[in-house]
Amino acid sequence: MISDSFGRRIDYLRLSVTDHCNLRCLYCLPIQGFSFSKPEEILSDDEIERIVALAISLGINKIRITGGEPLVRPGICSLIKRISSLAGIGDISLSTNGLLLSQMAKDLFQAGLKRVNVSLDTLRPEHFQTIARFGSLEKVLEGIRAGLAVGFDPLKINMVVIKGINSNEIKDFVTLTHKFPIHVRFVELMPIGETGYFSREHWMGLSDIMKACGELVSLSQDESPRGFGPATYFKSPGALGTIGFISALSSNFCRRCNRLRLTAKGVLVPCLASEKGVDLKNLIRSGGSDQDLCDLIRQAVLIKPERHCMESKNANAREIFMCSLGG
Ligand code: SAM
């Protein structure tokens, strides 16, 4: 078991398996001017498996596969199979934009994945490309249907609330939990990613998001869907699914933070809002032993800050891209 300098137990690793993405969501990636990594710069399957196995030996038991868009990584199902077969894995999940999910859901499930989060910011077909710039709502909905059909449970939908763009759809997402056994989480926009997009104009705080949901009943930990992140859960009366809220700014969740992030290029980052990390790929490729790698993983845990500083005017968090960090 590993704990950081503030006594938080670290047992969750978010693995960005690629920084490539088939969408360019307007708050996340610029349409031009971001260069994706070359294949040789990205950790190989063998390197990822080695790091995960060592992280497990140090107390990590929950893994989330993310990106970029993880489903565009060639051979992602076999990588998931290798990770899910490692002894000591308690939970393995995946975040996706859902575009490729309908064709891959069955193989992912057979590879050992049992739950997925789908990022979806609008339920209006004509708005989809305004926000995501490519793809289509129908493809994502097909993916969600396929995910439910193969048995991913829970299946969560993450909606980043962007004031003036999709904030008028909050109630529609609540209605979705009445129709399907899915769990919708409303995510407060964070000052990370597309430089300059984040602004007062587009940011909507937790209390306004909650108000727009209508009547909600608070759920206990036992009644909430399985998960190990910062969301708090509620239910709209009579719904099949639940409503969750992830709020980095209005309601800081760092006190409960249990995670590390491994970038696709092999840097282990202890905080979402900081680029500071340790370079595991460099150590692996220069012949580092398992002991050396474990020492460096422990070092990353020790430099984990007490809390993020996204709200600080001096923070340079905006320059970090979510597709490198994995969200
Ligand atoms: N492609 C996958 C997906 O869509 O879930 C995984 C990577 S994506 C970077 C992970 C999550 O980060 C998505 O739900 C996305 O909406 C969210 N995200 C990206 N930039 C954000 C920002 N500035 N504020 C809040 N959430 C953000």
Coordinates of C-alpha atoms and ligand atoms in Angstrom, one line a residue:
M1 CA 0.0 0.0 0.0
I2 CA 1.3 3.5 -0.9
S3 CA 0.3 6.7 0.8
D4 CA 1.3 10.3 -0.2
S5 CA 2.8 13.0 2.1
F6 CA -0.8 14.0 3.2
G7 CA -1.8 10.5 4.2
R8 CA -4.0 9.7 1.2
R9 CA -3.9 6.1 0.1
I10 CA -3.0 5.9 -3.6
D11 CA -4.6 2.9 -5.2
Y12 CA -5.9 4.1 -8.6
L13 CA -4.0 4.5 -11.8
R14 CA -5.3 6.3 -14.9
L15 CA -3.6 5.0 -18.0
S16 CA -3.6 7.2 -21.1
V17 CA -2.8 4.7 -23.8
T18 CA -2.7 7.2 -26.7
D19 CA -2.9 11.0 -27.0
H20 CA -4.5 10.6 -30.4
C21 CA -8.2 11.4 -30.6
N22 CA -10.9 11.2 -33.4
L23 CA -12.7 14.2 -32.0
R24 CA -11.6 17.8 -31.3
C25 CA -14.0 18.9 -28.5
L26 CA -13.9 22.6 -28.4
Y27 CA -12.8 22.9 -24.7
C28 CA -10.3 20.1 -25.1
L29 CA -8.2 20.3 -28.3
P30 CA -7.5 23.0 -30.8
I31 CA -8.4 22.1 -34.4
Q32 CA -4.8 22.8 -35.4
G33 CA -1.5 23.3 -33.6
F34 CA -1.5 20.2 -31.4
S35 CA 1.0 17.6 -32.4
F36 CA 0.2 14.0 -31.6
S37 CA 3.0 11.7 -30.5
K38 CA 4.7 9.4 -32.9
P39 CA 4.2 5.7 -32.3
E40 CA 7.7 5.2 -31.0
E41 CA 7.2 7.9 -28.4
I42 CA 4.2 6.1 -26.9
L43 CA 4.6 3.3 -24.4
S44 CA 4.4 -0.2 -26.0
D45 CA 2.1 -2.9 -24.7
D46 CA 5.0 -4.6 -22.9
E47 CA 6.1 -1.4 -21.2
I48 CA 2.5 -0.6 -20.1
E49 CA 2.1 -4.1 -18.7
R50 CA 5.4 -3.9 -16.8
I51 CA 4.5 -0.6 -15.3
V52 CA 1.0 -1.7 -14.3
A53 CA 2.4 -4.9 -12.7
L54 CA 4.9 -2.9 -10.7
A55 CA 2.2 -0.4 -9.7
I56 CA 0.0 -3.3 -8.5
S57 CA 2.9 -4.6 -6.4
L58 CA 2.9 -1.2 -4.7
G59 CA -0.8 -1.2 -3.9
I60 CA -2.6 0.0 -7.1
N61 CA -5.7 -2.1 -7.7
K62 CA -7.9 0.0 -9.9
I63 CA -7.0 0.9 -13.5
R64 CA -8.8 3.2 -15.9
I65 CA -7.9 3.1 -19.5
T66 CA -8.2 6.5 -21.1
G67 CA -6.5 8.8 -23.7
G68 CA -6.8 10.6 -26.2
E69 CA -9.3 8.2 -27.4
P70 CA -8.3 4.8 -26.2
L71 CA -10.3 2.9 -28.8
V72 CA -8.1 4.3 -31.6
R73 CA -5.0 2.6 -30.2
P74 CA -4.2 -0.4 -32.4
G75 CA -4.6 -3.7 -30.4
I76 CA -6.4 -2.0 -27.5
C77 CA -8.4 -5.2 -26.8
S78 CA -5.4 -7.4 -26.4
L79 CA -3.7 -4.7 -24.2
I80 CA -6.8 -4.7 -22.0
K81 CA -6.8 -8.5 -21.9
R82 CA -3.2 -8.5 -20.7
I83 CA -3.9 -5.9 -18.0
S84 CA -7.1 -7.5 -16.8
S85 CA -5.3 -10.9 -16.5
L86 CA -2.7 -9.4 -14.1
A87 CA -3.1 -10.8 -10.6
G88 CA -4.1 -8.1 -8.1
I89 CA -6.4 -6.1 -10.4
G90 CA -9.5 -5.2 -8.5
D91 CA -11.2 -3.1 -11.1
I92 CA -10.6 -2.1 -14.7
S93 CA -12.6 0.5 -16.5
L94 CA -12.4 2.7 -19.7
S95 CA -13.3 6.2 -20.7
T96 CA -14.3 6.7 -24.4
N97 CA -16.1 9.2 -26.6
G98 CA -18.1 6.2 -27.8
L99 CA -17.6 6.6 -31.5
L100 CA -16.0 3.2 -32.0
L101 CA -17.8 1.5 -29.1
S102 CA -20.6 -0.2 -31.1
Q103 CA -18.1 -2.2 -33.2
M104 CA -15.7 -3.0 -30.3
A105 CA -18.1 -3.5 -27.3
K106 CA -18.2 -7.3 -27.5
D107 CA -14.4 -7.7 -27.9
L108 CA -13.7 -5.2 -25.0
F109 CA -16.1 -7.1 -22.7
Q110 CA -14.5 -10.4 -23.7
A111 CA -11.1 -8.9 -23.0
G112 CA -12.1 -8.4 -19.3
L113 CA -13.5 -4.9 -19.3
K114 CA -16.7 -4.8 -17.2
R115 CA -17.6 -1.1 -17.1
V116 CA -17.2 2.0 -19.3
N117 CA -17.7 5.8 -19.1
V118 CA -18.9 7.5 -22.3
S119 CA -18.2 11.2 -22.8
L120 CA -21.2 12.8 -24.4
D121 CA -21.9 16.6 -24.2
T122 CA -25.1 16.9 -26.3
L123 CA -28.2 14.9 -27.1
R124 CA -29.0 17.1 -30.1
P125 CA -27.7 15.7 -33.4
E126 CA -27.3 19.2 -34.9
H127 CA -25.2 20.3 -31.9
F128 CA -22.8 17.3 -31.9
Q129 CA -20.3 18.7 -34.3
T130 CA -20.5 22.2 -32.8
I131 CA -19.0 20.7 -29.7
A132 CA -17.0 17.7 -30.9
R133 CA -16.2 19.0 -34.4
F134 CA -16.3 15.5 -35.9
G135 CA -18.3 12.3 -35.5
S136 CA -22.0 12.0 -34.9
L137 CA -24.5 11.6 -32.1
E138 CA -26.0 8.5 -33.7
K139 CA -22.7 6.7 -33.7
V140 CA -22.2 7.5 -29.9
L141 CA -25.8 6.4 -29.1
E142 CA -25.2 3.2 -31.1
G143 CA -22.1 2.7 -28.9
I144 CA -24.1 3.2 -25.7
R145 CA -26.8 0.7 -26.8
A146 CA -24.1 -1.8 -27.7
G147 CA -22.4 -1.2 -24.4
L148 CA -25.6 -1.9 -22.5
A149 CA -26.4 -4.9 -24.6
V150 CA -23.0 -6.6 -23.9
G151 CA -23.5 -5.9 -20.2
F152 CA -21.2 -3.1 -19.2
D153 CA -22.4 -2.2 -15.7
P154 CA -22.3 0.5 -14.7
L155 CA -22.4 2.5 -17.9
K156 CA -21.8 6.1 -17.1
I157 CA -22.2 9.2 -19.3
N158 CA -20.0 12.2 -18.6
M159 CA -21.3 15.5 -19.8
V160 CA -19.1 18.6 -19.5
V161 CA -21.5 21.5 -18.9
I162 CA -20.6 24.5 -21.0
K163 CA -22.7 27.5 -20.2
G164 CA -24.5 28.9 -23.3
I165 CA -23.6 25.9 -25.4
N166 CA -25.2 22.8 -23.8
S167 CA -26.3 24.0 -20.4
N168 CA -29.9 24.1 -21.7
E169 CA -29.7 20.3 -22.1
I170 CA -29.1 19.4 -18.5
K171 CA -32.8 18.3 -18.0
D172 CA -32.7 16.2 -21.1
F173 CA -29.7 14.2 -19.7
V174 CA -31.7 13.8 -16.4
T175 CA -34.6 12.4 -18.5
L176 CA -32.2 9.9 -20.0
T177 CA -31.8 8.3 -16.6
H178 CA -35.5 7.7 -16.5
K179 CA -35.4 5.8 -19.8
F180 CA -32.2 3.7 -19.4
P181 CA -30.3 2.3 -16.4
I182 CA -27.4 4.6 -17.0
H183 CA -25.6 7.0 -14.7
V184 CA -25.1 10.6 -15.9
R185 CA -22.4 12.7 -14.4
F186 CA -22.3 16.4 -14.9
V187 CA -18.7 17.7 -15.0
E188 CA -17.8 21.3 -14.3
L189 CA -15.6 22.8 -17.0
M190 CA -12.0 22.9 -15.9
P191 CA -9.3 25.4 -16.9
I192 CA -7.3 22.7 -18.7
G193 CA -6.9 22.1 -22.3
E194 CA -7.7 24.3 -25.2
T195 CA -5.9 27.5 -24.2
G196 CA -8.2 30.4 -23.7
Y197 CA -11.5 28.5 -24.1
F198 CA -12.1 28.4 -20.4
S199 CA -13.8 31.6 -19.3
R200 CA -16.4 32.9 -17.0
E201 CA -18.7 33.1 -20.0
H202 CA -18.7 29.3 -20.4
W203 CA -18.2 28.1 -16.8
M204 CA -21.3 26.9 -14.9
G205 CA -20.8 26.1 -11.2
L206 CA -22.1 23.1 -9.3
S207 CA -25.0 24.8 -7.6
D208 CA -26.5 26.1 -10.9
I209 CA -26.0 22.7 -12.5
M210 CA -27.8 21.0 -9.6
K211 CA -30.7 23.6 -9.8
A212 CA -31.2 22.9 -13.5
C213 CA -31.6 19.1 -12.7
G214 CA -34.9 19.6 -10.8
E215 CA -35.7 17.4 -7.8
L216 CA -32.9 15.0 -6.8
V217 CA -32.6 12.6 -3.9
S218 CA -29.2 12.2 -2.4
L219 CA -27.8 8.6 -2.5
S220 CA -25.5 6.9 0.0
Q221 CA -22.2 5.3 -1.0
D222 CA -24.0 1.8 -1.1
E223 CA -26.7 3.1 -3.4
S224 CA -24.2 4.8 -5.8
P225 CA -22.9 3.1 -8.9
R226 CA -19.5 1.4 -8.6
G227 CA -16.7 3.8 -9.0
F228 CA -13.7 5.2 -7.3
G229 CA -13.6 8.8 -8.4
P230 CA -14.7 12.2 -7.1
A231 CA -18.4 12.1 -8.1
T232 CA -21.2 12.5 -5.6
Y233 CA -24.5 10.7 -6.5
F234 CA -28.2 11.5 -6.5
K235 CA -31.3 10.1 -8.1
S236 CA -34.2 11.8 -9.9
P237 CA -37.3 10.3 -8.3
G238 CA -38.5 7.3 -10.3
A239 CA -35.4 7.1 -12.5
L240 CA -33.6 3.8 -13.4
G241 CA -30.2 5.4 -13.3
T242 CA -28.4 8.0 -11.2
I243 CA -27.1 11.6 -11.5
G244 CA -23.5 12.4 -10.4
F245 CA -21.6 15.6 -10.1
I246 CA -17.9 16.2 -10.6
S247 CA -16.8 19.6 -9.5
A248 CA -13.1 20.5 -9.5
L249 CA -13.6 24.2 -8.7
S250 CA -16.8 24.7 -6.7
S251 CA -16.2 21.8 -4.5
N252 CA -12.6 20.8 -4.4
F253 CA -12.2 17.0 -4.3
C254 CA -8.4 16.8 -3.7
R255 CA -8.8 15.6 -0.1
R256 CA -10.2 12.3 -1.4
C257 CA -7.8 12.0 -4.4
N258 CA -6.5 8.4 -4.7
R259 CA -4.9 8.6 -8.1
L260 CA -1.9 8.8 -10.3
R261 CA -1.9 9.4 -14.1
L262 CA 0.4 7.8 -16.6
T263 CA 0.6 9.7 -19.9
A264 CA 0.9 7.9 -23.2
K265 CA 4.5 9.0 -23.4
G266 CA 5.3 7.3 -20.0
V267 CA 5.3 10.2 -17.6
L268 CA 3.7 9.4 -14.3
V269 CA 1.8 12.5 -13.2
P270 CA 0.5 12.8 -9.6
C271 CA -2.0 15.7 -10.1
L272 CA -4.4 16.5 -13.0
A273 CA -3.6 20.2 -12.9
S274 CA 0.2 19.9 -13.0
E275 CA 2.7 18.8 -15.6
K276 CA 5.1 17.8 -12.9
G277 CA 5.9 14.1 -13.0
V278 CA 8.5 11.4 -13.3
D279 CA 9.6 9.9 -16.6
L280 CA 9.1 6.1 -16.4
K281 CA 9.6 5.5 -20.1
N282 CA 13.1 7.1 -20.0
L283 CA 14.0 4.8 -17.1
I284 CA 12.7 1.7 -18.8
R285 CA 14.4 2.5 -22.1
S286 CA 17.7 3.1 -20.4
G287 CA 17.6 -0.3 -18.8
G288 CA 16.2 0.6 -15.3
S289 CA 15.4 -2.4 -13.1
D290 CA 12.1 -3.2 -11.5
Q291 CA 13.4 -1.8 -8.2
D292 CA 14.4 1.5 -10.0
L293 CA 11.0 1.8 -11.5
C294 CA 9.3 1.1 -8.1
D295 CA 11.5 3.8 -6.5
L296 CA 10.5 6.3 -9.2
I297 CA 6.8 5.5 -8.8
R298 CA 7.1 6.1 -5.1
Q299 CA 8.8 9.4 -5.9
A300 CA 5.8 10.5 -8.0
V301 CA 3.5 9.7 -5.0
L302 CA 5.7 11.8 -2.7
I303 CA 5.5 14.9 -5.0
K304 CA 1.7 14.7 -5.2
P305 CA 0.5 18.2 -4.1
E306 CA -2.0 18.6 -1.4
R307 CA -4.5 20.2 -3.8
H308 CA -4.7 21.4 -7.3
C309 CA -4.3 25.1 -8.0
M310 CA -6.6 25.4 -11.1
E311 CA -8.4 28.4 -9.6
S312 CA -5.1 30.3 -9.1
K313 CA -4.5 33.0 -11.6
N314 CA -0.8 32.0 -11.8
A315 CA -1.6 28.4 -12.6
N316 CA -0.4 27.3 -16.0
A317 CA -2.8 24.4 -16.1
R318 CA -4.4 25.7 -19.3
E319 CA -1.4 24.6 -21.2
I320 CA -1.8 21.0 -20.3
F321 CA -3.9 19.0 -22.7
M322 CA -6.4 16.6 -21.3
C323 CA -5.7 14.2 -24.1
S324 CA -2.1 13.8 -22.9
L325 CA -3.3 13.5 -19.3
G326 CA -6.3 11.3 -19.8
G327 CA -8.9 13.4 -18.0
Ligands
SAM1 N1 -11.5 10.2 -25.2 C1 -12.0 9.7 -24.0 C2 -13.3 10.3 -23.6 O1 -13.8 11.1 -24.4 O2 -13.8 10.0 -22.5 C3 -11.0 9.9 -22.8 C4 -10.2 11.1 -22.8 S1 -11.0 12.6 -22.5 C5 -9.7 13.8 -22.4 C6 -11.6 12.4 -20.8 C7 -12.6 13.4 -20.3 O3 -12.0 14.6 -20.1 C8 -13.8 13.6 -21.2 O4 -15.0 13.3 -20.5 C9 -13.7 15.1 -21.6 O5 -15.0 15.6 -21.8 C10 -13.1 15.6 -20.3 N2 -12.4 16.9 -20.5 C11 -11.5 17.3 -21.4 N3 -11.2 18.6 -21.2 C12 -12.0 19.1 -20.1 C13 -12.1 20.3 -19.4 N4 -11.4 21.4 -19.8 N5 -12.9 20.4 -18.4 C14 -13.7 19.3 -18.0 N6 -13.6 18.1 -18.6 C15 -12.7 18.0 -19.7

